[in-house]
Amino acid sequence: MLTPEQHARQLIDAQLQQAGWLVQDYKQVNLGAGPGIAVREYPTASGPADYALFVDRKMVGIVEAKREGTALTEVAEQTARYLTSATKHVQRIAEQLPFGYEANGHEIRFCDWRDPEPRSRPVFGFHRLDTLRTWMRQTATLRARLRELPVVQPEGLRDCQVEAIRNLDVSLKDDRPRALIQMATGSGKTFTAVSFVYRLIKHAGARRVLFLVDRGNLGRQTLQEFQQYTAPDDGRKFTELYNVQHLTSNQLDSVSKVTITTIQRLYSMLRGEAEYDAGNEERSGFELESAAPQRPKEVAYNPAVPPEAFDFVVIDECHRSIYNVWQQVLEYFDAHLIGLTATPAKQTFGFFNQNLVMEYSHERAVVDGVNVGSDIYHIETEITRQGSRVEKGAAVKMMERQTRRRRWEILDDELVYGASQLDRSVMSTNQIRTVLEEWKARLFTEMFPGRSIVPKTLIFAKNDTHAGEIVDLVREVFGKSNEFCKKITYSADEKSDELIKRFRNDFNPRVAVTVDMIATGTDIRPLECLLFLRDVRSRVYFDQMRGRGTRVISPTDLLQVTSDAPAKTRFVIVDAVGVTDSVKQETETQERTGALGFERLMHAVAMGNHDPAQLHSLAKRLARLDRQLTPDDRATIEAQTGGLSVQQLAGRLYDAVDPVQQELAAATVARQEGHGGEPTDAHWEEATRQLTETAVHLFDDPALRDLLTKVHAQKDLVIDLVSQDVVLRSGFGERTTPESAAAALAQQRVTQFQDFIERHKNEITALQLLHNQPYRRRQLTKTQVRQLADALRLENPQLTPEHLWDAYEQLERARVRGAGPRKLLTNLISLVRFALRQTDTLEAYPLTVDQRFQQWLGQQQQAGRLFSEEQQQWLTWMKNKVATDLSVEAEDFTLPPFADQGGYARAKAVFGDELPQVVEELNDVLAA
């Protein structure tokens, strides 16, 4: 049998051979056998090196081999010693060899000791000899060249783009392996990426850059960005200077500097597949998340696409599915990883090692005029809220999902369906028509008053069948032709790219209906309305969908497709399913229409109301106003402000409530006062006061307020809130806050839980025992509690002990004590008793058991029954078993922790003949 060391050597030999190295023993060395030789046990002044690497007969590096399971992090110093150790009768590339590896058969680490700050890093496999040969010829390493990047010039870039590139430069100079750039949708993430890719190729000598996109049509958009990019210091197009390949086959172009592909195709290539179906690239990763869970994609070394194939990997739209399913694909490459996203999730921050080099939010982008803000218009119908009931004997139409064949049937039983079933298992044509008719009725009176042309609108449907029904009804409700409304989904008959192009650039279609295809990433600037006929659980996905409407467009370009739209000042989200009221929403998307009017708001600020919410609201309204101003308006206002634009006024207001700006200002105040540590609360207060004073002092001028009021009156929209008798809710409304939404969800869960207990109190054994008084808990078994938990889960997947505990904690925090392990099944007992008002406090079941245990011990002591230290330890283990399983049984002594201490035999030795009595007492007292 091989020793661990020998087995590790076998694996390392194979890994070297995979990378193209010939592996030889020192006594049988033949440096003429090939250009790349790895020699085992090569003698040095410090002893034999495990492997010496030779390229073209010259020694270039060392591999330090360790047994399987050895942690390699601390081995680099040992490798460094061999790199400098003298050798006889051999040519060396340098006195200190540059390339050092550590390997244990399952992990490889590498360090280029020519780097400015040599630091070992994990690599998927050994580098190929061609790679080392290329690096040897370079006068400076990539990491050294990254330290010499020229200062980015702001010409042709937005301020946020300049900041992102400069911050990325700093991260790369510090050799941070991963960096995340978060920029709001529409702020130019892709243009920013093309800009820094150009810098990395030209100034850092990057050999190749991989650009990963979410799906196929985004790859085509990215290619257009590279084709249209003009080099700021050369004047030529990017693609005139460097080759860019958008992969449509599984063949890498060896001369391309930039390769654009989906991660799906990349995985196919790493697996060695010759072809890949392009249709599989059209699905967004957000859709993959909502499908059945996928196993992480595992990869193996592929010599056709070695780990060093790319110096940089840019990952566009880095939502969370990238980091659970595809993480190994990304980590295959020995490259800096740079993420781009508008909507980061927790997994995103974790994958990029919390290295957020740029944070540019939608809110900030609105104030800067880079995005437009949104208003939310709610439409709620009875069926949308609560479903419906169809009586027995009624005629309904049935449709086969696969063939779409329809037939009429008479109901044998009453059909009752809830809101969650709507458009999934049951479709109500009248519900869709009611929403669309209400939308049409309010479109030109409330949402876009004074307009007569339907604004470019994107409707989000639940599925393809739902989308098809919506398309038919939109055409019917508006009395328009097929060209007016189109379905853009994966199953649409017309080519999707052509439809998207027409939707973006032509008068028709005015309305597009989609499920997921253009929910993320697709750039359609003329969009002014998003109608949600589907709910979305993911905050990240919802923010992506909402982002389709945020993009700015020049008035001239907008007029070409919507001739009665003078300017895109905001977009409207028509929420017909409550998507904006769910707890997932974490960012404000609208100003509160129930707040002060524009004139009164300015007056309130002038009078000293500097509440952050008021300053924030005024900043958003000014940002909207700025987008509507004519050159004459701007000149008049700037004459009154002393040269400040409306956008600058908005920016100052936003800075006053922006925690990032407050922190920077607080640090400045602290330095001015000679304070060397972190800013104190007093520094924060002074910084906020200064920022607020700078932001509001101009509004003291009544002439400026009057001027802004007059200009605003000419430009702003007036919104009425009106409800129809066929609609439960219709109009603009105040956004539900995350806190209120969470409370509403918690109350809903508690109510469902209490209703369930009442309905099933005489059916489910656990509820019978818990409901009846006097209560005899010792009759309750873990199996019975599990049956109750299963019944609750079937009623609603959210009615689990941990979710119910969270709900009560949200609503009655003062009456909740402890939680213990949130998934602890026995906590359900405490929850039921609290719901039945048998206890005044919701206490974690283990806490209740522990209290009873301490009381029992005290009673035993008073009665003169004392326990030894070992007996008390066994009693504690038994108590813990009751807390988790409601009882201690004889078979439990064959399991940990009892079995680890000798099991039942040892317990019998510790307690003697009293053991059965002690166990019975604990079962009786602790669970009583």
GROMACS .gro file of N, CA, C and O in nm, residues 577-640:
model
  256
  577VAL      N    1  -4.980   4.304  -0.865
  577VAL     CA    2  -4.970   4.179  -0.789
  577VAL      C    3  -4.910   4.198  -0.651
  577VAL      O    4  -4.883   4.100  -0.581
  578GLY      N    5  -4.883   4.321  -0.609
  578GLY     CA    6  -4.822   4.345  -0.479
  578GLY      C    7  -4.673   4.321  -0.473
  578GLY      O    8  -4.616   4.304  -0.365
  579VAL      N    9  -4.607   4.324  -0.589
  579VAL     CA   10  -4.463   4.295  -0.592
  579VAL      C   11  -4.382   4.398  -0.514
  579VAL      O   12  -4.279   4.366  -0.455
  580THR      N   13  -4.429   4.523  -0.511
  580THR     CA   14  -4.353   4.627  -0.441
  580THR      C   15  -4.382   4.630  -0.291
  580THR      O   16  -4.316   4.704  -0.218
  581ASP      N   17  -4.480   4.553  -0.246
  581ASP     CA   18  -4.515   4.553  -0.105
  581ASP      C   19  -4.452   4.438  -0.027
  581ASP      O   20  -4.471   4.427   0.092
  582SER      N   21  -4.378   4.352  -0.095
  582SER     CA   22  -4.323   4.235  -0.027
  582SER      C   23  -4.201   4.274   0.055
  582SER      O   24  -4.135   4.374   0.029
  583VAL      N   25  -4.167   4.189   0.150
  583VAL     CA   26  -4.059   4.218   0.242
  583VAL      C   27  -3.924   4.222   0.173
  583VAL      O   28  -3.828   4.277   0.224
  584LYS      N   29  -3.915   4.164   0.053
  584LYS     CA   30  -3.785   4.157  -0.015
  584LYS      C   31  -3.732   4.294  -0.054
  584LYS      O   32  -3.614   4.312  -0.076
  585GLN      N   33  -3.825   4.390  -0.076
  585GLN     CA   34  -3.780   4.519  -0.128
  585GLN      C   35  -3.701   4.595  -0.022
  585GLN      O   36  -3.747   4.617   0.089
  586GLU      N   37  -3.580   4.635  -0.058
  586GLU     CA   38  -3.489   4.696   0.039
  586GLU      C   39  -3.448   4.837   0.001
  586GLU      O   40  -3.376   4.902   0.076
  587THR      N   41  -3.488   4.887  -0.115
  587THR     CA   42  -3.448   5.021  -0.157
  587THR      C   43  -3.569   5.101  -0.196
  587THR      O   44  -3.666   5.048  -0.250
  588GLU      N   45  -3.565   5.226  -0.168
  588GLU     CA   46  -3.675   5.314  -0.208
  588GLU      C   47  -3.676   5.331  -0.358
  588GLU      O   48  -3.573   5.349  -0.420
  589THR      N   49  -3.796   5.327  -0.416
  589THR     CA   50  -3.807   5.344  -0.560
  589THR      C   51  -3.899   5.458  -0.596
  589THR      O   52  -3.924   5.483  -0.712
  590GLN      N   53  -3.954   5.523  -0.500
  590GLN     CA   54  -4.047   5.631  -0.531
  590GLN      C   55  -4.043   5.734  -0.419
  590GLN      O   56  -4.006   5.705  -0.307
  591GLU      N   57  -4.083   5.852  -0.449
  591GLU     CA   58  -4.102   5.949  -0.343
  591GLU      C   59  -4.245   5.936  -0.292
  591GLU      O   60  -4.334   5.890  -0.363
  592ARG      N   61  -4.267   5.971  -0.172
  592ARG     CA   62  -4.398   5.952  -0.112
  592ARG      C   63  -4.492   6.062  -0.158
  592ARG      O   64  -4.477   6.178  -0.124
  593THR      N   65  -4.593   6.022  -0.235
  593THR     CA   66  -4.682   6.121  -0.292
  593THR      C   67  -4.772   6.184  -0.187
  593THR      O   68  -4.831   6.288  -0.211
  594GLY      N   69  -4.781   6.119  -0.070
  594GLY     CA   70  -4.862   6.177   0.035
  594GLY      C   71  -4.787   6.281   0.115
  594GLY      O   72  -4.841   6.339   0.208
  595ALA      N   73  -4.660   6.310   0.081
  595ALA     CA   74  -4.581   6.407   0.156
  595ALA      C   75  -4.614   6.547   0.107
  595ALA      O   76  -4.707   6.570   0.031
  596LEU      N   77  -4.533   6.644   0.149
  596LEU     CA   78  -4.557   6.783   0.114
  596LEU      C   79  -4.539   6.805  -0.035
  596LEU      O   80  -4.459   6.739  -0.100
  597GLY      N   81  -4.614   6.902  -0.091
  597GLY     CA   82  -4.594   6.944  -0.227
  597GLY      C   83  -4.459   7.011  -0.243
  597GLY      O   84  -4.394   7.050  -0.145
  598PHE      N   85  -4.417   7.030  -0.366
  598PHE     CA   86  -4.283   7.082  -0.394
  598PHE      C   87  -4.262   7.219  -0.329
  598PHE      O   88  -4.161   7.241  -0.261
  599GLU      N   89  -4.356   7.311  -0.346
  599GLU     CA   90  -4.341   7.446  -0.290
  599GLU      C   91  -4.337   7.442  -0.139
  599GLU      O   92  -4.252   7.505  -0.075
  600ARG      N   93  -4.430   7.366  -0.078
  600ARG     CA   94  -4.435   7.358   0.067
  600ARG      C   95  -4.313   7.286   0.123
  600ARG      O   96  -4.266   7.317   0.233
  601LEU      N   97  -4.262   7.189   0.047
  601LEU     CA   98  -4.143   7.117   0.092
  601LEU      C   99  -4.023   7.212   0.099
  601LEU      O  100  -3.947   7.211   0.197
  602MET      N  101  -4.003   7.293  -0.004
  602MET     CA  102  -3.893   7.391  -0.001
  602MET      C  103  -3.910   7.489   0.114
  602MET      O  104  -3.813   7.527   0.181
  603HIS      N  105  -4.035   7.530   0.136
  603HIS     CA  106  -4.062   7.626   0.244
  603HIS      C  107  -4.031   7.562   0.379
  603HIS      O  108  -3.975   7.627   0.470
  604ALA      N  109  -4.068   7.434   0.396
  604ALA     CA  110  -4.041   7.365   0.522
  604ALA      C  111  -3.891   7.355   0.548
  604ALA      O  112  -3.844   7.374   0.661
  605VAL      N  113  -3.813   7.326   0.443
  605VAL     CA  114  -3.667   7.319   0.457
  605VAL      C  115  -3.612   7.456   0.496
  605VAL      O  116  -3.523   7.468   0.582
  606ALA      N  117  -3.665   7.561   0.433
  606ALA     CA  118  -3.619   7.696   0.465
  606ALA      C  119  -3.652   7.734   0.609
  606ALA      O  120  -3.577   7.809   0.673
  607MET      N  121  -3.762   7.680   0.661
  607MET     CA  122  -3.802   7.711   0.797
  607MET      C  123  -3.727   7.627   0.901
  607MET      O  124  -3.743   7.649   1.021
  608GLY      N  125  -3.647   7.533   0.856
  608GLY     CA  126  -3.565   7.456   0.949
  608GLY      C  127  -3.599   7.309   0.961
  608GLY      O  128  -3.540   7.239   1.045
  609ASN      N  129  -3.690   7.258   0.879
  609ASN     CA  130  -3.720   7.115   0.882
  609ASN      C  131  -3.614   7.043   0.800
  609ASN      O  132  -3.622   7.036   0.678
  610HIS      N  133  -3.514   6.991   0.867
  610HIS     CA  134  -3.402   6.924   0.800
  610HIS      C  135  -3.405   6.774   0.822
  610HIS      O  136  -3.300   6.709   0.825
  611ASP      N  137  -3.524   6.721   0.839
  611ASP     CA  138  -3.539   6.577   0.853
  611ASP      C  139  -3.481   6.508   0.729
  611ASP      O  140  -3.505   6.551   0.616
  612PRO      N  141  -3.400   6.402   0.747
  612PRO     CA  142  -3.338   6.337   0.631
  612PRO      C  143  -3.438   6.296   0.523
  612PRO      O  144  -3.409   6.306   0.404
  613ALA      N  145  -3.557   6.249   0.564
  613ALA     CA  146  -3.657   6.208   0.464
  613ALA      C  147  -3.701   6.326   0.379
  613ALA      O  148  -3.722   6.313   0.258
  614GLN      N  149  -3.713   6.445   0.440
  614GLN     CA  150  -3.754   6.563   0.364
  614GLN      C  151  -3.643   6.607   0.270
  614GLN      O  152  -3.669   6.641   0.153
  615LEU      N  153  -3.518   6.607   0.317
  615LEU     CA  154  -3.407   6.646   0.231
  615LEU      C  155  -3.392   6.548   0.115
  615LEU      O  156  -3.365   6.588   0.001
  616HIS      N  157  -3.411   6.421   0.145
  616HIS     CA  158  -3.400   6.320   0.040
  616HIS      C  159  -3.509   6.339  -0.065
  616HIS      O  160  -3.485   6.329  -0.186
  617SER      N  161  -3.633   6.363  -0.019
  617SER     CA  162  -3.744   6.383  -0.112
  617SER      C  163  -3.721   6.506  -0.199
  617SER      O  164  -3.744   6.502  -0.321
  618LEU      N  165  -3.672   6.613  -0.140
  618LEU     CA  166  -3.646   6.734  -0.219
  618LEU      C  167  -3.535   6.709  -0.320
  618LEU      O  168  -3.541   6.758  -0.435
  619ALA      N  169  -3.433   6.634  -0.283
  619ALA     CA  170  -3.324   6.602  -0.376
  619ALA      C  171  -3.377   6.527  -0.497
  619ALA      O  172  -3.341   6.556  -0.612
  620LYS      N  173  -3.466   6.430  -0.475
  620LYS     CA  174  -3.520   6.353  -0.586
  620LYS      C  175  -3.606   6.440  -0.677
  620LYS      O  176  -3.602   6.427  -0.800
  621ARG      N  177  -3.684   6.528  -0.618
  621ARG     CA  178  -3.771   6.613  -0.701
  621ARG      C  179  -3.689   6.712  -0.783
  621ARG      O  180  -3.721   6.740  -0.899
  622LEU      N  181  -3.584   6.764  -0.723
  622LEU     CA  182  -3.497   6.855  -0.798
  622LEU      C  183  -3.426   6.780  -0.911
  622LEU      O  184  -3.407   6.835  -1.020
  623ALA      N  185  -3.384   6.657  -0.885
  623ALA     CA  186  -3.318   6.578  -0.989
  623ALA      C  187  -3.413   6.554  -1.105
  623ALA      O  188  -3.375   6.560  -1.223
  624ARG      N  189  -3.539   6.528  -1.075
  624ARG     CA  190  -3.638   6.509  -1.181
  624ARG      C  191  -3.660   6.639  -1.257
  624ARG      O  192  -3.668   6.640  -1.380
  625LEU      N  193  -3.668   6.750  -1.183
  625LEU     CA  194  -3.687   6.880  -1.247
  625LEU      C  195  -3.572   6.913  -1.340
  625LEU      O  196  -3.591   6.966  -1.451
  626ASP      N  197  -3.450   6.879  -1.299
  626ASP     CA  198  -3.332   6.912  -1.379
  626ASP      C  199  -3.339   6.850  -1.518
  626ASP      O  200  -3.292   6.910  -1.616
  627ARG      N  201  -3.398   6.734  -1.529
  627ARG     CA  202  -3.405   6.666  -1.657
  627ARG      C  203  -3.504   6.732  -1.753
  627ARG      O  204  -3.507   6.700  -1.872
  628GLN      N  205  -3.587   6.822  -1.703
  628GLN     CA  206  -3.689   6.885  -1.786
  628GLN      C  207  -3.653   7.028  -1.826
  628GLN      O  208  -3.727   7.091  -1.902
  629LEU      N  209  -3.541   7.078  -1.775
  629LEU     CA  210  -3.510   7.219  -1.794
  629LEU      C  211  -3.460   7.249  -1.935
  629LEU      O  212  -3.387   7.170  -1.995
  630THR      N  213  -3.501   7.366  -1.986
  630THR     CA  214  -3.447   7.416  -2.111
  630THR      C  215  -3.319   7.494  -2.082
  630THR      O  216  -3.291   7.529  -1.966
  631PRO      N  217  -3.237   7.522  -2.184
  631PRO     CA  218  -3.117   7.604  -2.160
  631PRO      C  219  -3.149   7.738  -2.095
  631PRO      O  220  -3.073   7.784  -2.009
  632ASP      N  221  -3.260   7.801  -2.134
  632ASP     CA  222  -3.298   7.929  -2.073
  632ASP      C  223  -3.332   7.910  -1.925
  632ASP      O  224  -3.295   7.994  -1.841
  633ASP      N  225  -3.402   7.802  -1.894
  633ASP     CA  226  -3.432   7.773  -1.753
  633ASP      C  227  -3.304   7.760  -1.671
  633ASP      O  228  -3.292   7.818  -1.561
  634ARG      N  229  -3.209   7.685  -1.724
  634ARG     CA  230  -3.084   7.662  -1.651
  634ARG      C  231  -3.010   7.793  -1.626
  634ARG      O  232  -2.959   7.817  -1.516
  635ALA      N  233  -3.004   7.875  -1.731
  635ALA     CA  234  -2.932   8.002  -1.717
  635ALA      C  235  -2.998   8.091  -1.611
  635ALA      O  236  -2.929   8.155  -1.530
  636THR      N  237  -3.130   8.095  -1.611
  636THR     CA  238  -3.202   8.180  -1.514
  636THR      C  239  -3.178   8.131  -1.371
  636THR      O  240  -3.153   8.211  -1.280
  637ILE      N  241  -3.187   8.001  -1.353
  637ILE     CA  242  -3.170   7.945  -1.218
  637ILE      C  243  -3.026   7.963  -1.169
  637ILE      O  244  -3.002   8.002  -1.053
  638GLU      N  245  -2.928   7.937  -1.256
  638GLU     CA  246  -2.788   7.950  -1.215
  638GLU      C  247  -2.752   8.094  -1.184
  638GLU      O  248  -2.665   8.122  -1.100
  639ALA      N  249  -2.818   8.190  -1.252
  639ALA     CA  250  -2.796   8.331  -1.220
  639ALA      C  251  -2.845   8.362  -1.078
  639ALA      O  252  -2.785   8.443  -1.006
  640GLN      N  253  -2.951   8.293  -1.036
  640GLN     CA  254  -3.007   8.316  -0.903
  640GLN      C  255  -2.926   8.245  -0.794
  640GLN      O  256  -2.918   8.292  -0.680
   0.00000   0.00000   0.00000
